[in-house]
């Protein structure tokens, strides 16, 4: 027998009502058990019926259901009964059970004397043998003293003092004074709570002591890893003991009024652990010696609130490249907090390359001090060259570096940039000596930067253009020195802003255009512009811009379709051969456009040569990449006196809306993925816009294939008048039984519903019905009266009724009334009729009305 859907079972029992519930639960026991164990909402009267019968199996099934929001009230009712057999079943398991677990322990108070709580499979043994935090937190108030003690030992340190006190009250209430006194020695108990327990155990009325007491966080300490936030600072041996236990940094550790001399003496006797050092270093009053010790052990974990003694900078050896990050962090924070004077840093900390590479140049004091040092180099390139040459190996301070550079001026006079480098693509961030040099150069006065510009190598110029913001005068100076193509260095990043790309294109420079094409995210139109050689400014020269050999080589080596397709409009025979060798042109319009542009730029002979070509780069087949029909059209034009005009006319016809519609209709004769590919190829070869007016007219003349309509519906610019037909096409194509015929009748959603059985309804999934419903092609009433088999239709209606949205509320109410009328007509309040209907339903292949009518006939 096919299994029943839970929502269908729930809907059926709710529809039958309280009067029929006892008889139906007795007759449909298997279904009732499944309903109890599920997650669907249960009416109160069903729970009442199950409890009233005392049926252990039914109650056991109910106790095992998931604690969802809908089922929790029923589970809480079970927990309150205090059944020992149900305790572990209700307590254990997944989901949010905290409220339910508390209810189980509260219900246990009804029959604490029952020995079954303590059986091997009972609740007490389960709790005593678990360390789960979620399971033990509610057990802090359990009516079983041993369980509470175990919970305090295991998770007591995770709760506040008031929760610990509540646990102690539970132990006293259910275990007596002796059990209470035993809690005082637990290491997880806060000192204030432990002291209160000792006082209560010795008092004539322990309960009065505990009930009248209140404990706050400030009254206790957290065990075992240090004081609680807000607690008084420990002192003496207690402080030393707690510091020795701090293996990890502890925030909020109370240190006000700490005897720092004692801490220092203890550290000198035996070094404190790393966690203690970092915890102490976070305090503003921490002695420098402790801060230094913490930094030596964990330089990258020094607290942001620590003091910054000068020794942190002066002591380490910063020549190690791995320590640069630590130096940068110290300098950034120290200069921002005015702990480290910039002038002193430049004068005392070494080596210069590490300091100058780590300074926060955005800080005004840094720029002010360095600008003064830079001014001392003047506008002569010789001291600047000396500084750049000295940087990698200079062991002295920054101030000494500048002095040495001035002293070695004569040695470097008349020399060019050492080891010059060309621009790189893609460009990287400058590093090492070059990065320091460029930062210092950027701090020089404008007249100095202009004077030094001619001495910089092309890599430095590129870095300045890309990573800095040179003034217009300096940028013009670079152009005057190296030509406008120097700006090609900017075109070296895939993150280049659109505005910068547009500005570079305005220069109409082949070198810049090539770099833009290869290294930046040009739009398809910009790529066509570059390959066609179209100028951005009419006053920049005559004729198309030439292509650099570098760009041609990159295209020859590329397999990127979006790089190669713009060659359609280039009119360059070299690019035409590359394109035909690598990419298939799918449309006649694309094929003719390629040849027309070559004819316009290079004449008929180049077109003839392309047709006669037998080998194309990377093309394995000996067959020409252009189809025979295209050859015939073009060769006919080549023999004509006005062949170019004829070819242009054929191109215009091939690009017409009628031709595009025919191309798409032909493509839709195959699989759906072929339609997607056809739309992509059409957009690539003829442009992204579709001729909607003509496509709509073509559809009215003869309906477009369903596969094409579905793909067209994905476009934002789809005309509204086509949308209903597109939705109907999607409904047909998504139906798993309907053959995807391109000709013949096109059934409606209602036709498909009547003709084919619905698939099994598993976990609420019925995509086709949901789709048809969302488009308004089916109603709930249609499903009630026409859908087959009855079991699937009923399950779907039950789910839909539970999840009915506001816009479907009226429709749901209407179909509910129809169901009530049908049930009243055929089943009434006869439990035998309901039982027969439920027994028939799993195998019945007809509709719901047919099922009810058949049931009535069977019992008549």
mmCIF file with all atom_site columns, C-alpha atoms in Angstrom, residues 33 35-44 46-48 50-51 57-83 85-108 110 117:
data_model
loop_
_atom_site.group_PDB
_atom_site.id
_atom_site.type_symbol
_atom_site.label_atom_id
_atom_site.label_alt_id
_atom_site.label_comp_id
_atom_site.label_asym_id
_atom_site.label_entity_id
_atom_site.label_seq_id
_atom_site.pdbx_PDB_ins_code
_atom_site.Cartn_x
_atom_site.Cartn_y
_atom_site.Cartn_z
_atom_site.occupancy
_atom_site.B_iso_or_equiv
_atom_site.pdbx_formal_charge
_atom_site.auth_seq_id
_atom_site.auth_comp_id
_atom_site.auth_asym_id
_atom_site.auth_atom_id
_atom_site.pdbx_PDB_model_num
ATOM 1  C CA . UNK A 1 33  ? 0.345  6.160  14.496 1.00 0.00 ? 33  UNK A CA 1
ATOM 2  C CA . UNK A 1 35  ? 0.182  11.033 12.165 1.00 0.00 ? 35  UNK A CA 1
ATOM 3  C CA . UNK A 1 36  ? 1.197  11.075 15.827 1.00 0.00 ? 36  UNK A CA 1
ATOM 4  C CA . UNK A 1 37  ? 4.877  10.542 15.004 1.00 0.00 ? 37  UNK A CA 1
ATOM 5  C CA . UNK A 1 38  ? 4.951  13.214 12.276 1.00 0.00 ? 38  UNK A CA 1
ATOM 6  C CA . UNK A 1 39  ? 5.409  16.969 12.350 1.00 0.00 ? 39  UNK A CA 1
ATOM 7  C CA . UNK A 1 40  ? 2.056  18.185 11.042 1.00 0.00 ? 40  UNK A CA 1
ATOM 8  C CA . UNK A 1 41  ? -0.156 20.234 13.429 1.00 0.00 ? 41  UNK A CA 1
ATOM 9  C CA . UNK A 1 42  ? -2.361 18.157 15.745 1.00 0.00 ? 42  UNK A CA 1
ATOM 10 C CA . UNK A 1 43  ? -5.744 19.440 16.906 1.00 0.00 ? 43  UNK A CA 1
ATOM 11 C CA . UNK A 1 44  ? -6.137 19.324 20.712 1.00 0.00 ? 44  UNK A CA 1
ATOM 12 C CA . UNK A 1 46  ? -6.720 14.288 18.769 1.00 0.00 ? 46  UNK A CA 1
ATOM 13 C CA . UNK A 1 47  ? -4.199 14.569 21.615 1.00 0.00 ? 47  UNK A CA 1
ATOM 14 C CA . UNK A 1 48  ? -7.075 14.315 24.098 1.00 0.00 ? 48  UNK A CA 1
ATOM 15 C CA . UNK A 1 50  ? -4.904 9.565  22.343 1.00 0.00 ? 50  UNK A CA 1
ATOM 16 C CA . UNK A 1 51  ? -4.413 10.264 26.058 1.00 0.00 ? 51  UNK A CA 1
ATOM 17 C CA . UNK A 1 57  ? 1.807  2.778  21.461 1.00 0.00 ? 57  UNK A CA 1
ATOM 18 C CA . UNK A 1 58  ? -0.017 5.898  20.345 1.00 0.00 ? 58  UNK A CA 1
ATOM 19 C CA . UNK A 1 59  ? 1.420  7.911  23.223 1.00 0.00 ? 59  UNK A CA 1
ATOM 20 C CA . UNK A 1 60  ? 4.915  6.542  22.550 1.00 0.00 ? 60  UNK A CA 1
ATOM 21 C CA . UNK A 1 61  ? 4.607  7.560  18.889 1.00 0.00 ? 61  UNK A CA 1
ATOM 22 C CA . UNK A 1 62  ? 3.527  11.052 19.896 1.00 0.00 ? 62  UNK A CA 1
ATOM 23 C CA . UNK A 1 63  ? 6.439  11.389 22.305 1.00 0.00 ? 63  UNK A CA 1
ATOM 24 C CA . UNK A 1 64  ? 8.861  10.734 19.438 1.00 0.00 ? 64  UNK A CA 1
ATOM 25 C CA . UNK A 1 65  ? 7.650  13.510 17.149 1.00 0.00 ? 65  UNK A CA 1
ATOM 26 C CA . UNK A 1 66  ? 9.985  16.489 16.480 1.00 0.00 ? 66  UNK A CA 1
ATOM 27 C CA . UNK A 1 67  ? 9.580  19.442 18.873 1.00 0.00 ? 67  UNK A CA 1
ATOM 28 C CA . UNK A 1 68  ? 8.348  21.899 16.229 1.00 0.00 ? 68  UNK A CA 1
ATOM 29 C CA . UNK A 1 69  ? 6.370  24.976 17.190 1.00 0.00 ? 69  UNK A CA 1
ATOM 30 C CA . UNK A 1 70  ? 3.177  23.174 16.160 1.00 0.00 ? 70  UNK A CA 1
ATOM 31 C CA . UNK A 1 71  ? 3.934  20.004 18.162 1.00 0.00 ? 71  UNK A CA 1
ATOM 32 C CA . UNK A 1 72  ? 5.532  21.548 21.278 1.00 0.00 ? 72  UNK A CA 1
ATOM 33 C CA . UNK A 1 73  ? 2.231  22.133 23.153 1.00 0.00 ? 73  UNK A CA 1
ATOM 34 C CA . UNK A 1 74  ? 1.338  18.433 22.816 1.00 0.00 ? 74  UNK A CA 1
ATOM 35 C CA . UNK A 1 75  ? 4.816  17.367 23.954 1.00 0.00 ? 75  UNK A CA 1
ATOM 36 C CA . UNK A 1 76  ? 4.641  19.693 26.973 1.00 0.00 ? 76  UNK A CA 1
ATOM 37 C CA . UNK A 1 77  ? 1.360  18.038 27.961 1.00 0.00 ? 77  UNK A CA 1
ATOM 38 C CA . UNK A 1 78  ? 3.054  14.634 27.832 1.00 0.00 ? 78  UNK A CA 1
ATOM 39 C CA . UNK A 1 79  ? 6.029  15.892 29.849 1.00 0.00 ? 79  UNK A CA 1
ATOM 40 C CA . UNK A 1 80  ? 3.744  17.222 32.584 1.00 0.00 ? 80  UNK A CA 1
ATOM 41 C CA . UNK A 1 81  ? 2.314  13.731 33.129 1.00 0.00 ? 81  UNK A CA 1
ATOM 42 C CA . UNK A 1 82  ? 5.621  12.555 34.620 1.00 0.00 ? 82  UNK A CA 1
ATOM 43 C CA . UNK A 1 83  ? 5.689  9.160  32.843 1.00 0.00 ? 83  UNK A CA 1
ATOM 44 C CA . UNK A 1 85  ? 9.068  5.615  30.295 1.00 0.00 ? 85  UNK A CA 1
ATOM 45 C CA . UNK A 1 86  ? 8.606  8.807  28.269 1.00 0.00 ? 86  UNK A CA 1
ATOM 46 C CA . UNK A 1 87  ? 11.209 10.878 30.151 1.00 0.00 ? 87  UNK A CA 1
ATOM 47 C CA . UNK A 1 88  ? 14.332 9.869  28.162 1.00 0.00 ? 88  UNK A CA 1
ATOM 48 C CA . UNK A 1 89  ? 12.394 9.887  24.864 1.00 0.00 ? 89  UNK A CA 1
ATOM 49 C CA . UNK A 1 90  ? 11.178 13.448 25.417 1.00 0.00 ? 90  UNK A CA 1
ATOM 50 C CA . UNK A 1 91  ? 14.462 14.681 26.882 1.00 0.00 ? 91  UNK A CA 1
ATOM 51 C CA . UNK A 1 92  ? 16.884 13.344 24.278 1.00 0.00 ? 92  UNK A CA 1
ATOM 52 C CA . UNK A 1 93  ? 17.032 14.233 20.611 1.00 0.00 ? 93  UNK A CA 1
ATOM 53 C CA . UNK A 1 94  ? 17.703 17.141 18.324 1.00 0.00 ? 94  UNK A CA 1
ATOM 54 C CA . UNK A 1 95  ? 16.058 20.511 17.968 1.00 0.00 ? 95  UNK A CA 1
ATOM 55 C CA . UNK A 1 96  ? 15.351 23.198 20.524 1.00 0.00 ? 96  UNK A CA 1
ATOM 56 C CA . UNK A 1 97  ? 14.282 21.113 23.520 1.00 0.00 ? 97  UNK A CA 1
ATOM 57 C CA . UNK A 1 98  ? 15.213 23.389 26.413 1.00 0.00 ? 98  UNK A CA 1
ATOM 58 C CA . UNK A 1 99  ? 11.614 24.202 27.377 1.00 0.00 ? 99  UNK A CA 1
ATOM 59 C CA . UNK A 1 100 ? 10.608 20.590 26.888 1.00 0.00 ? 100 UNK A CA 1
ATOM 60 C CA . UNK A 1 101 ? 13.508 19.294 29.020 1.00 0.00 ? 101 UNK A CA 1
ATOM 61 C CA . UNK A 1 102 ? 12.595 21.663 31.828 1.00 0.00 ? 102 UNK A CA 1
ATOM 62 C CA . UNK A 1 103 ? 8.994  20.397 31.606 1.00 0.00 ? 103 UNK A CA 1
ATOM 63 C CA . UNK A 1 104 ? 10.166 16.764 31.815 1.00 0.00 ? 104 UNK A CA 1
ATOM 64 C CA . UNK A 1 105 ? 12.118 17.480 34.993 1.00 0.00 ? 105 UNK A CA 1
ATOM 65 C CA . UNK A 1 106 ? 9.183  19.399 36.448 1.00 0.00 ? 106 UNK A CA 1
ATOM 66 C CA . UNK A 1 107 ? 6.807  16.553 35.584 1.00 0.00 ? 107 UNK A CA 1
ATOM 67 C CA . UNK A 1 108 ? 9.144  14.077 37.270 1.00 0.00 ? 108 UNK A CA 1
ATOM 68 C CA . UNK A 1 110 ? 4.821  13.993 40.385 1.00 0.00 ? 110 UNK A CA 1
ATOM 69 C CA . UNK A 1 117 ? 13.787 6.924  36.871 1.00 0.00 ? 117 UNK A CA 1
#
